[in-house]
Amino acid sequence: HWGIYAVNGIDESWSFYNEYLPYEDYMKQLQGFTAENYDPEAWAKLIQESGAKYAVMTSKHHDGVALWDTEAGELNVVDKTPAGRDLVGPFCKALRNEGLRVGLYYSLLDWSNPDYPNFTKTQKRYERDSIPARWENFTRFNISQINEIMTRFNPDLFWFDGDWEQSAESWHAAEIREMILQNNPEAIINSRLAGYGDYATPEQGIPVVKPEDECWELCMTMNDSWGYQPNDENYKPVNLIIRIFADVIGMGGNLLLDIGPKADGTIPEEQVNILEE
């Protein structure tokens, strides 16, 4: 989970959606997102040495800030932050150079897009069915960005999120799945495409019993936060993470262990130590 939320070390996207702070203050973090020490080769090497077989990067979270130079909109780190460059492509290349599979996270919902109905938990721009043309505008935007990710980076894994706010039909989930698999029949899609994915994604808590899905993946933080939050020092002991990992493997799953880099692109020392252990 890497994005502008690392600048102030606050909750990614949810901090403004839940109205802990004004949207304008959240977006001021764009000015501090430098990525000046971003070293994708070092990231990939650390991930490879940890024993992982694949990694997933947040290409865009619910705040709508894309980490690549998207042509579908202007809200991206190339145009709007001091980073000033694509951050996704170099990471994908570095992972592949280490023999790792590439996953990209993409939020279907976009609380910053003026054509997306929902803005915060108490504010809506409009009711989706009341202005169909605006929803269609958003749908075209969404599919354009997914198409960019697909054609530019060709990830092995599409890790969608945010599907809970609309129906599969509204998202055009079936068409998105078909588009991805036509481009790459070997691509894998997680469960958060409104029922059109390949495997389940329980989050944070290890399942008490083996999930019914044949394939599944537990996504879990090292401390209590997804993005970088310097105040969160509640890191799980390494032996606990290893025990969780063993339990997950024993039930036939994968563990997707979260990394939250700082705004300058460095990975916090505590997280590096856990991965090395």
mmCIF file of C-alpha atoms in Angstrom, residues 31-179:
data_model
loop_
_atom_site.group_PDB
_atom_site.id
_atom_site.type_symbol
_atom_site.label_atom_id
_atom_site.label_comp_id
_atom_site.label_asym_id
_atom_site.label_seq_id
_atom_site.Cartn_x
_atom_site.Cartn_y
_atom_site.Cartn_z
ATOM 1 C CA GLN A 31 2.583 18.144 -2.576
ATOM 2 C CA GLY A 32 4.704 16.001 -0.250
ATOM 3 C CA PHE A 33 4.757 12.743 -2.194
ATOM 4 C CA THR A 34 8.330 12.745 -3.544
ATOM 5 C CA ALA A 35 9.298 9.073 -4.050
ATOM 6 C CA GLU A 36 12.843 10.505 -4.109
ATOM 7 C CA ASN A 37 14.413 7.363 -2.606
ATOM 8 C CA TYR A 38 12.224 4.854 -4.448
ATOM 9 C CA ASP A 39 14.358 1.886 -5.479
ATOM 10 C CA PRO A 40 12.121 -0.726 -7.126
ATOM 11 C CA GLU A 41 15.068 -3.100 -7.621
ATOM 12 C CA ALA A 42 15.776 -3.049 -3.879
ATOM 13 C CA TRP A 43 12.086 -3.597 -3.121
ATOM 14 C CA ALA A 44 11.933 -6.575 -5.476
ATOM 15 C CA LYS A 45 15.138 -8.075 -4.087
ATOM 16 C CA LEU A 46 13.852 -7.778 -0.511
ATOM 17 C CA ILE A 47 10.544 -9.390 -1.499
ATOM 18 C CA GLN A 48 12.312 -12.185 -3.369
ATOM 19 C CA GLU A 49 14.691 -12.849 -0.461
ATOM 20 C CA SER A 50 11.731 -13.031 1.938
ATOM 21 C CA GLY A 51 10.622 -16.134 0.038
ATOM 22 C CA ALA A 52 7.606 -14.580 -1.647
ATOM 23 C CA LYS A 53 6.549 -15.762 -5.107
ATOM 24 C CA TYR A 54 4.526 -12.686 -6.103
ATOM 25 C CA ALA A 55 3.824 -9.130 -4.984
ATOM 26 C CA VAL A 56 0.888 -6.748 -5.439
ATOM 27 C CA MET A 57 1.177 -2.954 -5.693
ATOM 28 C CA THR A 58 -1.639 -0.438 -5.202
ATOM 29 C CA SER A 59 -1.800 1.148 -8.651
ATOM 30 C CA LYS A 60 -4.766 3.219 -7.411
ATOM 31 C CA HIS A 61 -6.576 3.242 -4.064
ATOM 32 C CA HIS A 62 -10.065 4.585 -3.341
ATOM 33 C CA ASP A 63 -8.701 8.171 -3.282
ATOM 34 C CA GLY A 64 -8.304 8.000 -7.062
ATOM 35 C CA VAL A 65 -4.607 8.915 -7.150
ATOM 36 C CA ALA A 66 -3.015 6.744 -9.845
ATOM 37 C CA LEU A 67 0.644 5.757 -9.446
ATOM 38 C CA TRP A 68 1.172 5.667 -13.204
ATOM 39 C CA ASP A 69 0.831 8.274 -15.971
ATOM 40 C CA THR A 70 -2.753 7.475 -16.807
ATOM 41 C CA GLU A 71 -4.256 9.124 -19.861
ATOM 42 C CA ALA A 72 -7.789 8.664 -18.523
ATOM 43 C CA GLY A 73 -7.503 11.500 -15.986
ATOM 44 C CA GLU A 74 -5.177 14.050 -14.437
ATOM 45 C CA LEU A 75 -5.161 12.757 -10.855
ATOM 46 C CA ASN A 76 -1.887 10.849 -10.893
ATOM 47 C CA VAL A 77 1.551 11.102 -9.305
ATOM 48 C CA VAL A 78 3.167 12.083 -12.622
ATOM 49 C CA ASP A 79 1.105 15.248 -13.074
ATOM 50 C CA LYS A 80 0.229 16.141 -9.483
ATOM 51 C CA THR A 81 3.178 15.254 -7.197
ATOM 52 C CA PRO A 82 6.920 15.967 -6.961
ATOM 53 C CA ALA A 83 7.497 12.284 -7.793
ATOM 54 C CA GLY A 84 6.719 13.266 -11.385
ATOM 55 C CA ARG A 85 7.056 9.808 -12.921
ATOM 56 C CA ASP A 86 5.430 6.418 -13.376
ATOM 57 C CA LEU A 87 6.013 4.296 -10.275
ATOM 58 C CA VAL A 88 4.214 1.127 -11.365
ATOM 59 C CA GLY A 89 6.164 0.120 -14.476
ATOM 60 C CA PRO A 90 9.608 0.046 -12.799
ATOM 61 C CA PHE A 91 8.255 -2.118 -9.973
ATOM 62 C CA CYS A 92 6.702 -4.597 -12.415
ATOM 63 C CA LYS A 93 10.002 -4.813 -14.312
ATOM 64 C CA ALA A 94 12.016 -5.273 -11.121
ATOM 65 C CA LEU A 95 9.723 -8.061 -9.890
ATOM 66 C CA ARG A 96 10.052 -9.917 -13.186
ATOM 67 C CA ASN A 97 13.829 -9.542 -13.112
ATOM 68 C CA GLU A 98 13.750 -11.344 -9.748
ATOM 69 C CA GLY A 99 11.572 -14.129 -11.173
ATOM 70 C CA LEU A 100 8.471 -12.983 -9.282
ATOM 71 C CA ARG A 101 4.890 -12.774 -10.503
ATOM 72 C CA VAL A 102 3.323 -9.325 -10.774
ATOM 73 C CA GLY A 103 0.053 -8.299 -9.160
ATOM 74 C CA LEU A 104 -1.607 -4.887 -9.383
ATOM 75 C CA TYR A 105 -4.305 -3.640 -7.028
ATOM 76 C CA TYR A 106 -6.984 -1.407 -8.563
ATOM 77 C CA SER A 107 -9.913 0.245 -6.791
ATOM 78 C CA LEU A 108 -13.112 0.001 -8.811
ATOM 79 C CA LEU A 109 -14.643 2.870 -6.853
ATOM 80 C CA ASP A 110 -13.040 6.315 -7.033
ATOM 81 C CA TRP A 111 -14.193 8.807 -4.414
ATOM 82 C CA SER A 112 -12.320 11.653 -6.173
ATOM 83 C CA ASN A 113 -13.845 11.230 -9.616
ATOM 84 C CA PRO A 114 -16.525 13.896 -10.255
ATOM 85 C CA ASP A 115 -18.663 11.325 -12.088
ATOM 86 C CA TYR A 116 -18.594 8.785 -9.252
ATOM 87 C CA PRO A 117 -21.810 9.002 -7.175
ATOM 88 C CA ASN A 118 -20.371 8.544 -3.672
ATOM 89 C CA PHE A 119 -17.998 11.043 -2.072
ATOM 90 C CA THR A 120 -17.983 10.631 1.721
ATOM 91 C CA LYS A 121 -20.082 8.634 4.156
ATOM 92 C CA THR A 122 -22.570 11.518 4.421
ATOM 93 C CA GLN A 123 -22.185 13.186 1.009
ATOM 94 C CA LYS A 124 -23.244 11.998 -2.427
ATOM 95 C CA ARG A 125 -22.740 13.740 -5.736
ATOM 96 C CA TYR A 126 -25.883 12.182 -7.177
ATOM 97 C CA GLU A 127 -27.933 8.961 -7.167
ATOM 98 C CA ARG A 128 -26.446 6.559 -9.707
ATOM 99 C CA ASP A 129 -29.739 5.752 -11.433
ATOM 100 C CA SER A 130 -30.880 9.377 -11.521
ATOM 101 C CA ILE A 131 -28.237 10.576 -14.005
ATOM 102 C CA PRO A 132 -27.286 7.543 -16.150
ATOM 103 C CA ALA A 133 -25.022 9.627 -18.400
ATOM 104 C CA ARG A 134 -22.722 10.511 -15.499
ATOM 105 C CA TRP A 135 -22.463 6.871 -14.454
ATOM 106 C CA GLU A 136 -21.644 5.869 -18.023
ATOM 107 C CA ASN A 137 -18.920 8.538 -18.068
ATOM 108 C CA PHE A 138 -17.441 6.990 -14.945
ATOM 109 C CA THR A 139 -17.708 3.478 -16.371
ATOM 110 C CA ARG A 140 -15.783 4.531 -19.475
ATOM 111 C CA PHE A 141 -13.116 6.119 -17.271
ATOM 112 C CA ASN A 142 -12.831 2.979 -15.136
ATOM 113 C CA ILE A 143 -12.530 0.604 -18.074
ATOM 114 C CA SER A 144 -9.993 2.938 -19.716
ATOM 115 C CA GLN A 145 -7.751 2.760 -16.647
ATOM 116 C CA ILE A 146 -8.097 -1.017 -16.339
ATOM 117 C CA ASN A 147 -7.254 -1.290 -20.036
ATOM 118 C CA GLU A 148 -4.128 0.836 -19.497
ATOM 119 C CA ILE A 149 -2.985 -1.397 -16.644
ATOM 120 C CA MET A 150 -3.674 -4.469 -18.749
ATOM 121 C CA THR A 151 -1.855 -3.319 -21.896
ATOM 122 C CA ARG A 152 1.061 -1.445 -20.305
ATOM 123 C CA PHE A 153 1.936 -3.701 -17.411
ATOM 124 C CA ASN A 154 0.210 -7.014 -18.222
ATOM 125 C CA PRO A 155 -0.005 -8.167 -14.593
ATOM 126 C CA ASP A 156 -0.279 -11.849 -13.774
ATOM 127 C CA LEU A 157 -2.787 -10.957 -11.052
ATOM 128 C CA PHE A 158 -5.510 -8.289 -11.032
ATOM 129 C CA TRP A 159 -6.302 -7.462 -7.405
ATOM 130 C CA PHE A 160 -9.563 -5.496 -7.443
ATOM 131 C CA ASP A 161 -11.113 -3.742 -4.457
ATOM 132 C CA GLY A 162 -14.093 -1.497 -3.703
ATOM 133 C CA ASP A 163 -16.729 -3.584 -5.442
ATOM 134 C CA TRP A 164 -19.189 -3.376 -2.547
ATOM 135 C CA GLU A 165 -20.657 -0.006 -3.521
ATOM 136 C CA GLN A 166 -22.212 -1.111 -6.841
ATOM 137 C CA SER A 167 -23.569 -4.260 -8.478
ATOM 138 C CA ALA A 168 -21.655 -6.523 -10.849
ATOM 139 C CA GLU A 169 -23.893 -5.325 -13.661
ATOM 140 C CA SER A 170 -23.180 -1.668 -12.867
ATOM 141 C CA TRP A 171 -19.428 -2.268 -12.734
ATOM 142 C CA HIS A 172 -19.612 -4.230 -16.015
ATOM 143 C CA ALA A 173 -17.731 -6.932 -14.118
ATOM 144 C CA ALA A 174 -18.373 -9.655 -16.687
ATOM 145 C CA GLU A 175 -17.035 -7.440 -19.483
ATOM 146 C CA ILE A 176 -13.977 -6.486 -17.419
ATOM 147 C CA ARG A 177 -13.180 -10.142 -16.778
ATOM 148 C CA GLU A 178 -13.615 -10.988 -20.454
ATOM 149 C CA MET A 179 -11.386 -8.070 -21.502
#
